[in-house]
C-alpha positions as a printed NumPy array, in Angstrom:
array([[ 36.411, 125.249, 105.182],
       [ 40.106, 125.11 , 104.21 ],
       [ 41.928, 128.397, 104.665],
       [ 43.607, 128.457, 101.246],
       [ 44.145, 132.082, 100.264],
       [ 43.097, 133.629,  96.966],
       [ 46.77 , 134.413,  96.272],
       [ 47.833, 130.77 ,  96.596],
       [ 45.153, 129.536,  94.191],
       [ 45.757, 132.512,  91.883],
       [ 42.259, 133.72 ,  91.017],
       [ 40.612, 137.124,  90.698],
       [ 38.226, 136.576,  93.625],
       [ 38.925, 137.961,  97.092],
       [ 38.787, 136.026, 100.344],
       [ 35.336, 137.276, 101.34 ],
       [ 33.745, 136.038,  98.105],
       [ 35.416, 132.653,  98.604],
       [ 34.104, 132.523, 102.167],
       [ 30.466, 133.149, 101.205],
       [ 30.471, 130.841,  98.184],
       [ 29.42 , 127.61 ,  99.957],
       [ 26.598, 129.122, 102.063],
       [ 25.074, 130.688,  98.944],
       [ 25.326, 127.438,  96.996],
       [ 23.857, 125.33 ,  99.806],
       [ 20.955, 127.73 , 100.347],
       [ 20.225, 127.619,  96.608],
       [ 20.294, 123.809,  96.667],
       [ 17.713, 123.642,  99.462],
       [ 15.255, 125.677,  97.402],
       [ 16.118, 125.012,  93.759],
       [ 18.285, 121.884,  93.602],
       [ 17.27 , 118.447,  92.362],
       [ 16.043, 116.294,  95.249],
       [ 14.269, 113.427,  93.507],
       [ 16.996, 111.671,  91.515],
       [ 16.786, 107.912,  92.142],
       [ 20.391, 107.61 ,  93.34 ],
       [ 20.44 , 110.542,  95.771],
       [ 21.289, 109.79 ,  99.401],
       [ 21.156, 113.212, 101.057],
       [ 17.8  , 112.559, 102.764],
       [ 18.918, 109.402, 104.564],
       [ 21.19 , 108.741, 107.527],
       [ 22.189, 105.372, 106.041],
       [ 23.577, 106.24 , 102.597],
       [ 24.081, 103.582,  99.932],
       [ 27.497, 104.027,  98.332],
       [ 26.661, 101.367,  95.733],
       [ 23.893, 103.445,  94.133],
       [ 26.04 , 106.564,  94.081],
       [ 28.924, 104.637,  92.505],
       [ 26.685, 103.21 ,  89.769],
       [ 25.131, 106.594,  89.016],
       [ 28.435, 108.461,  88.948],
       [ 29.889, 106.047,  86.399],
       [ 26.735, 106.217,  84.273],
       [ 26.775, 110.017,  84.424],
       [ 30.278, 110.257,  82.974],
       [ 29.744, 112.025,  79.616],
       [ 25.999, 111.275,  79.76 ],
       [ 23.114, 113.55 ,  80.763],
       [ 20.912, 112.901,  83.792],
       [ 17.706, 112.55 ,  81.752],
       [ 19.33 , 109.773,  79.712],
       [ 20.773, 107.968,  82.723],
       [ 17.619, 107.759,  84.891],
       [ 15.823, 104.887,  83.058],
       [ 19.094, 102.956,  82.623],
       [ 19.908, 103.378,  86.315],
       [ 16.48 , 102.169,  87.443],
       [ 16.64 ,  99.074,  85.242],
       [ 20.239,  98.382,  86.285],
       [ 19.464,  98.6  ,  90.01 ],
       [ 16.356,  96.467,  89.583],
       [ 18.436,  93.683,  88.043],
       [ 21.56 ,  94.189,  90.166],
       [ 20.298,  95.59 ,  93.502],
       [ 23.565,  94.896,  95.361],
       [ 27.249,  94.892,  94.555],
       [ 27.237,  91.108,  95.014],
       [ 24.529,  90.749,  92.374],
       [ 26.602,  92.794,  89.932],
       [ 29.824,  90.945,  90.706],
       [ 28.149,  87.564,  90.209],
       [ 26.357,  88.541,  86.986],
       [ 27.649,  87.437,  83.609],
       [ 29.186,  90.036,  81.335],
       [ 26.457,  89.345,  78.77 ],
       [ 23.805,  90.311,  81.306],
       [ 25.651,  93.504,  82.258],
       [ 26.173,  94.428,  78.609],
       [ 22.491,  93.869,  77.895],
       [ 21.578,  96.449,  80.551],
       [ 24.145,  98.928,  79.245],
       [ 23.315,  98.634,  75.538],
       [ 22.515, 102.052,  74.092],
       [ 24.16 , 104.076,  76.86 ],
       [ 27.492, 104.29 ,  75.036],
       [ 31.111, 104.414,  76.24 ],
       [ 30.984, 100.697,  76.985],
       [ 34.314, 100.647,  78.796],
       [ 32.367, 102.109,  81.725],
       [ 30.252,  98.961,  81.945],
       [ 33.335,  96.736,  81.845],
       [ 34.891,  98.834,  84.613],
       [ 31.72 ,  98.557,  86.705],
       [ 31.69 ,  94.787,  86.348],
       [ 35.373,  94.551,  87.268],
       [ 34.955,  97.114,  90.035],
       [ 32.099,  95.136,  91.576],
       [ 34.37 ,  92.123,  91.924],
       [ 37.049,  94.333,  93.512],
       [ 34.535,  95.811,  95.955],
       [ 33.188,  92.392,  96.971],
       [ 36.733,  91.294,  97.766],
       [ 37.359,  94.449,  99.822],
       [ 34.067,  94.121, 101.72 ],
       [ 34.8  ,  90.467, 102.432],
       [ 38.146,  91.476, 103.932],
       [ 37.176,  94.684, 105.783],
       [ 33.43 ,  94.398, 106.25 ],
       [ 32.702,  97.703, 104.515],
       [ 33.1  ,  99.733, 101.332],
       [ 36.287, 101.757, 100.809],
       [ 36.126, 104.804, 103.062],
       [ 38.517, 107.314, 101.534],
       [ 38.934, 108.998,  98.172],
       [ 42.329, 107.332,  97.765],
       [ 40.81 , 103.89 ,  98.401],
       [ 37.994, 104.462,  95.902],
       [ 40.514, 105.581,  93.281],
       [ 41.902, 102.038,  93.361],
       [ 38.594, 100.711,  91.968],
       [ 38.522, 100.158,  88.226],
       [ 37.207, 103.18 ,  86.312],
       [ 37.018, 105.475,  89.365],
       [ 38.946, 108.711,  89.025],
       [ 39.546, 111.537,  91.462],
       [ 36.245, 113.376,  90.954],
       [ 34.123, 110.217,  90.905],
       [ 35.83 , 109.046,  94.102],
       [ 35.134, 112.396,  95.733],
       [ 31.471, 112.202,  94.759],
       [ 31.1  , 108.681,  96.162],
       [ 32.701, 109.613,  99.474],
       [ 30.729, 112.857,  99.781],
       [ 27.315, 111.654,  98.632],
       [ 27.507, 107.889,  99.153],
       [ 29.267, 107.849, 102.533],
       [ 28.392, 111.327, 103.884],
       [ 32.07 , 112.012, 104.495],
       [ 34.312, 114.78 , 103.143],
       [ 34.89 , 114.549,  99.414],
       [ 35.601, 117.092,  96.674],
       [ 34.41 , 116.916,  93.08 ],
       [ 35.656, 118.768,  90.033],
       [ 33.864, 117.31 ,  87.018],
       [ 32.957, 119.103,  83.786],
       [ 29.963, 120.939,  85.25 ],
       [ 31.921, 122.112,  88.277],
       [ 34.887, 123.231,  86.184],
       [ 32.608, 125.355,  84.032],
       [ 30.993, 127.035,  87.064],
       [ 34.32 , 127.719,  88.752],
       [ 35.999, 128.943,  85.579],
       [ 33.285, 131.558,  85.021],
       [ 32.952, 132.544,  88.66 ],
       [ 36.72 , 132.962,  89.126],
       [ 37.345, 134.448,  85.673],
       [ 39.93 , 131.798,  84.758],
       [ 40.89 , 132.418,  81.142],
       [ 43.525, 129.726,  80.715],
       [ 42.857, 126.7  ,  78.507],
       [ 40.655, 124.405,  80.592],
       [ 42.146, 121.312,  78.938],
       [ 45.663, 122.057,  80.23 ],
       [ 46.997, 120.304,  83.323],
       [ 48.005, 123.598,  84.972],
       [ 44.412, 124.851,  84.722],
       [ 43.12 , 121.551,  86.086],
       [ 45.394, 121.901,  89.126],
       [ 44.166, 125.449,  89.647],
       [ 40.522, 124.365,  89.482],
       [ 41.077, 121.489,  91.89 ],
       [ 42.745, 123.818,  94.368],
       [ 39.781, 126.161,  94.07 ],
       [ 37.251, 123.327,  94.463],
       [ 39.036, 122.176,  97.625],
       [ 39.068, 125.727,  98.998],
       [ 35.338, 126.145,  98.416],
       [ 34.007, 122.758,  99.563],
       [ 32.688, 122.851, 103.153],
       [ 33.889, 120.137, 105.485],
       [ 30.491, 119.39 , 107.009],
       [ 28.231, 119.398, 103.95 ],
       [ 30.36 , 118.265, 101.041],
       [ 27.691, 115.857,  99.77 ],
       [ 24.987, 118.498,  99.375],
       [ 27.593, 120.919,  98.058],
       [ 28.724, 118.424,  95.414],
       [ 25.154, 117.821,  94.255],
       [ 24.446, 121.553,  94.283],
       [ 27.477, 122.33 ,  92.13 ],
       [ 26.495, 119.664,  89.614],
       [ 22.933, 121.016,  89.561],
       [ 24.098, 124.606,  89.03 ],
       [ 26.352, 123.496,  86.192],
       [ 23.622, 121.446,  84.544],
       [ 20.592, 123.687,  85.028],
       [ 21.851, 127.26 ,  85.576],
       [ 25.426, 127.746,  84.4  ],
       [ 25.131, 125.442,  81.398],
       [ 27.488, 125.378,  78.451],
       [ 25.567, 127.291,  75.777],
       [ 22.856, 129.31 ,  77.526],
       [ 23.749, 130.255,  81.099],
       [ 20.72 , 131.554,  82.975],
       [ 22.267, 134.981,  83.544],
       [ 22.134, 135.612,  79.787],
       [ 18.482, 134.666,  79.373],
       [ 17.157, 135.731,  82.791],
       [ 15.835, 132.219,  83.224],
       [ 16.749, 130.846,  86.661],
       [ 18.35 , 132.395,  89.753],
       [ 22.106, 131.924,  90.075],
       [ 23.31 , 132.002,  93.684],
       [ 26.845, 133.174,  92.853],
       [ 26.05 , 135.718,  90.14 ],
       [ 26.925, 138.744,  92.3  ],
       [ 30.554, 137.602,  92.623],
       [ 30.901, 136.018,  89.179],
       [ 33.775, 137.533,  87.153],
       [ 32.438, 136.258,  83.825],
       [ 29.061, 137.868,  84.549],
       [ 30.639, 141.185,  85.533],
       [ 32.81 , 141.23 ,  82.401],
       [ 30.159, 139.748,  80.079],
       [ 32.416, 136.786,  79.27 ],
       [ 29.985, 133.954,  79.953],
       [ 30.154, 132.767,  76.34 ],
       [ 33.945, 133.01 ,  76.281],
       [ 34.551, 130.834,  79.321],
       [ 35.627, 128.161,  79.819],
       [ 38.256, 128.656,  77.132],
       [ 39.312, 125.63 ,  75.107],
       [ 41.945, 125.692,  72.399],
       [ 40.599, 124.645,  69.031],
       [ 40.317, 120.883,  68.806],
       [ 42.258, 118.896,  66.291],
       [ 40.237, 117.716,  63.326],
       [ 38.621, 114.346,  63.972],
       [ 39.367, 111.767,  61.285],
       [ 36.526, 109.87 ,  59.624],
       [ 36.193, 106.143,  59.096],
       [ 33.741, 104.481,  56.76 ],
       [ 32.248, 101.015,  56.821],
       [ 29.424,  98.86 ,  55.592],
       [ 27.121,  97.207,  58.105],
       [ 26.379,  93.925,  56.345],
       [ 22.813,  92.672,  56.655],
       [ 23.529,  89.059,  55.685],
       [ 20.245,  87.19 ,  55.387],
       [ 19.676,  83.441,  55.141],
       [ 16.793,  81.739,  53.247],
       [ 14.602,  82.108,  56.364],
       [ 15.137,  85.901,  56.234],
       [ 17.136,  85.934,  59.448],
       [ 20.285,  88.071,  59.72 ],
       [ 23.778,  87.147,  60.908],
       [ 24.861,  88.659,  64.232],
       [ 28.37 ,  88.562,  65.688],
       [ 29.451,  89.041,  69.281],
       [ 32.333,  91.51 ,  69.259],
       [ 35.512,  90.846,  71.252],
       [ 35.657,  92.284,  74.774],
       [ 38.412,  94.705,  73.81 ],
       [ 37.752,  97.438,  71.266],
       [ 34.684,  99.298,  70.084],
       [ 31.38 ,  97.875,  71.344],
       [ 33.291,  95.232,  73.261],
       [ 31.101,  92.306,  74.278],
       [ 28.039,  93.564,  72.386],
       [ 26.324,  91.99 ,  69.387],
       [ 26.642,  93.635,  66.007],
       [ 26.131,  93.187,  62.294],
       [ 29.336,  92.241,  60.477],
       [ 31.315,  95.322,  59.412],
       [ 33.329,  95.836,  56.242],
       [ 35.657,  98.818,  56.428],
       [ 36.286, 101.01 ,  53.413],
       [ 38.11 , 104.275,  52.814],
       [ 35.28 , 106.337,  51.423],
       [ 31.98 , 106.162,  49.616],
       [ 31.047, 108.151,  46.563],
       [ 27.294, 107.794,  46.399],
       [ 26.948, 104.015,  46.754],
       [ 30.266, 103.142,  45.123],
       [ 33.394, 102.11 ,  47.039],
       [ 36.24 , 104.396,  45.991],
       [ 39.008, 102.517,  47.766],
       [ 39.02 ,  99.397,  49.916],
       [ 40.716,  99.625,  53.298],
       [ 40.5  ,  96.246,  55.016],
       [ 44.299,  96.05 ,  54.971],
       [ 44.869,  99.665,  56.005],
       [ 46.514,  99.857,  59.444],
       [ 44.079, 102.496,  60.633],
       [ 41.307,  99.894,  60.411],
       [ 43.111,  96.742,  61.531],
       [ 42.223,  97.062,  65.213],
       [ 38.523,  97.473,  64.33 ],
       [ 38.369,  94.514,  61.922],
       [ 37.658,  91.358,  63.926],
       [ 38.622,  87.795,  63.061],
       [ 34.992,  87.019,  62.235],
       [ 34.801,  89.914,  59.788],
       [ 38.007,  88.851,  58.087],
       [ 36.513,  85.361,  57.644],
       [ 33.293,  86.815,  56.228],
       [ 35.14 ,  89.173,  53.872],
       [ 37.217,  86.289,  52.511],
       [ 34.133,  84.09 ,  52.223],
       [ 32.31 ,  86.71 ,  50.139],
       [ 35.308,  87.096,  47.837],
       [ 35.869,  83.368,  47.387],
       [ 32.213,  82.74 ,  46.583],
       [ 31.791,  85.828,  44.372],
       [ 28.86 ,  87.003,  46.482],
       [ 28.003,  90.61 ,  45.708],
       [ 26.945,  93.302,  48.118],
       [ 23.572,  94.777,  47.251],
       [ 22.73 ,  98.397,  47.956],
       [ 19.142,  99.359,  47.225],
       [ 16.881, 102.349,  47.627],
       [ 16.372, 101.585,  51.322],
       [ 20.079, 101.837,  52.105],
       [ 20.743, 103.916,  55.236],
       [ 23.831, 105.985,  55.965],
       [ 24.467, 106.893,  59.605],
       [ 27.114, 109.045,  61.247],
       [ 28.279, 107.874,  64.658],
       [ 30.709, 110.11 ,  66.549],
       [ 33.147, 108.461,  68.933],
       [ 35.847, 110.013,  71.11 ],
       [ 38.583, 109.937,  68.513],
       [ 36.83 , 109.754,  65.128],
       [ 33.603, 110.038,  63.171],
       [ 32.244, 106.717,  61.946],
       [ 30.13 , 106.704,  58.787],
       [ 28.142, 103.473,  58.53 ],
       [ 26.272, 102.431,  55.39 ],
       [ 23.953,  99.437,  55.413],
       [ 23.862,  96.942,  52.579],
       [ 22.166,  93.607,  51.991],
       [ 23.498,  90.161,  51.164],
       [ 21.298,  87.097,  50.674],
       [ 22.74 ,  83.602,  51.047],
       [ 21.271,  80.318,  49.873],
       [ 21.199,  77.382,  52.283],
       [ 24.437,  75.894,  50.998],
       [ 26.245,  79.2  ,  51.399],
       [ 24.89 ,  79.672,  54.897],
       [ 26.019,  76.214,  55.932],
       [ 29.495,  76.883,  54.576],
       [ 29.765,  80.224,  56.408],
       [ 28.436,  78.644,  59.623],
       [ 31.187,  76.035,  59.476],
       [ 33.9  ,  78.648,  58.897],
       [ 32.755,  80.731,  61.857],
       [ 32.283,  77.728,  64.122],
       [ 35.759,  76.387,  63.27 ],
       [ 37.2  ,  79.749,  64.361],
       [ 35.194,  79.619,  67.632],
       [ 33.225,  82.738,  66.708],
       [ 30.134,  83.516,  68.774],
       [ 27.356,  84.131,  66.223],
       [ 23.649,  83.626,  65.667],
       [ 20.897,  84.12 ,  63.083],
       [ 17.948,  86.248,  64.208],
       [ 15.562,  88.682,  62.589],
       [ 15.775,  92.268,  63.829],
       [ 12.829,  91.971,  66.226],
       [ 14.35 ,  88.89 ,  67.847],
       [ 17.798,  90.539,  67.965],
       [ 16.522,  93.662,  69.68 ],
       [ 14.739,  91.547,  72.311],
       [ 17.456,  88.962,  72.912],
       [ 20.811,  90.668,  72.235],
       [ 22.708,  93.626,  73.655],
       [ 23.06 ,  95.871,  70.582],
       [ 24.932,  99.18 ,  70.209],
       [ 22.49 , 102.074,  69.874],
       [ 23.728, 102.987,  66.398],
       [ 23.009,  99.464,  65.112],
       [ 19.467,  99.628,  66.503],
       [ 19.014, 102.937,  64.678],
       [ 19.659, 101.197,  61.373],
       [ 16.356,  99.381,  61.733],
       [ 14.316, 102.156,  63.364]])
């Protein structure tokens, strides 16, 4: 274990409590930790870094229970890094649809190609944290997890779960979102991580954060599960579990509003567009969207297709469709079955209202020609066909559930 002193990392714990931290955590993991996750490698002498890499990217901002079925299906279709690198983006997107934060899937696909090139040159996966950080979408904590759990070498993690555990245990009251606090937590994580068992330690810390020292109901407040570090925990001693970690009040998230246009042809099939690779839902299939400022009941208060805040969301295809509807005086129909959904993204809330448009054959042919001339990737499918054949964002699938 590194010999960093409590004074250098500026926490309220003494050296003896730092020294016994890892043994307590590892003993807890042996008895209470999760040992049956499909990507875990701690029971083998020949760890598979590929599975750990895939799981760590999937687990970014997503809970374990959600990730498990996606991981199993992903590994079944792409069992090796070569399989993933050689797969089409459409196939990768199809396996990611519904998991959210789609930039992760694009990074995985790009990262697979980078890894294949590295393996071809060196004969092995990257071996160090610094080398893994060069792979698309892999940050410091993810790299540490891959090295520790996927290579059985020394690696340190400091993800959201770990930060919460350390903040409470060490009584760190500074804003956890600030860079100075992040540096302090990383220094503490490095001081606590044992050299010879960093993989089990990393998994144990994630398990404690997820199952014992969780965000809203830590076990020490409900007498639910044993916490191995409770005796030394500053937050527990001072009854500050609910106060830590401290985060300054977030800025208000803006809201955006749009219609999801269910444009049906005479055969009762709907129009689907493949969104550009860059931007929201990149590379996935979606109903055409029509952005508006706000809805009052079912009435548009103010149009916003030309508003700069929406320009980056409005695709070429949707501009063509909007102009087509205006030129042909085709009205948007909102009936009693109209659904309004709220979809929260990183930087804004998205309010989506469905509406129906029915085209005759002549109108469909005209719209087909306009989209084809602009090299737009589109198709006409009913919802059952679309859900089986296309990679759809989860919120779009909810419209028809």
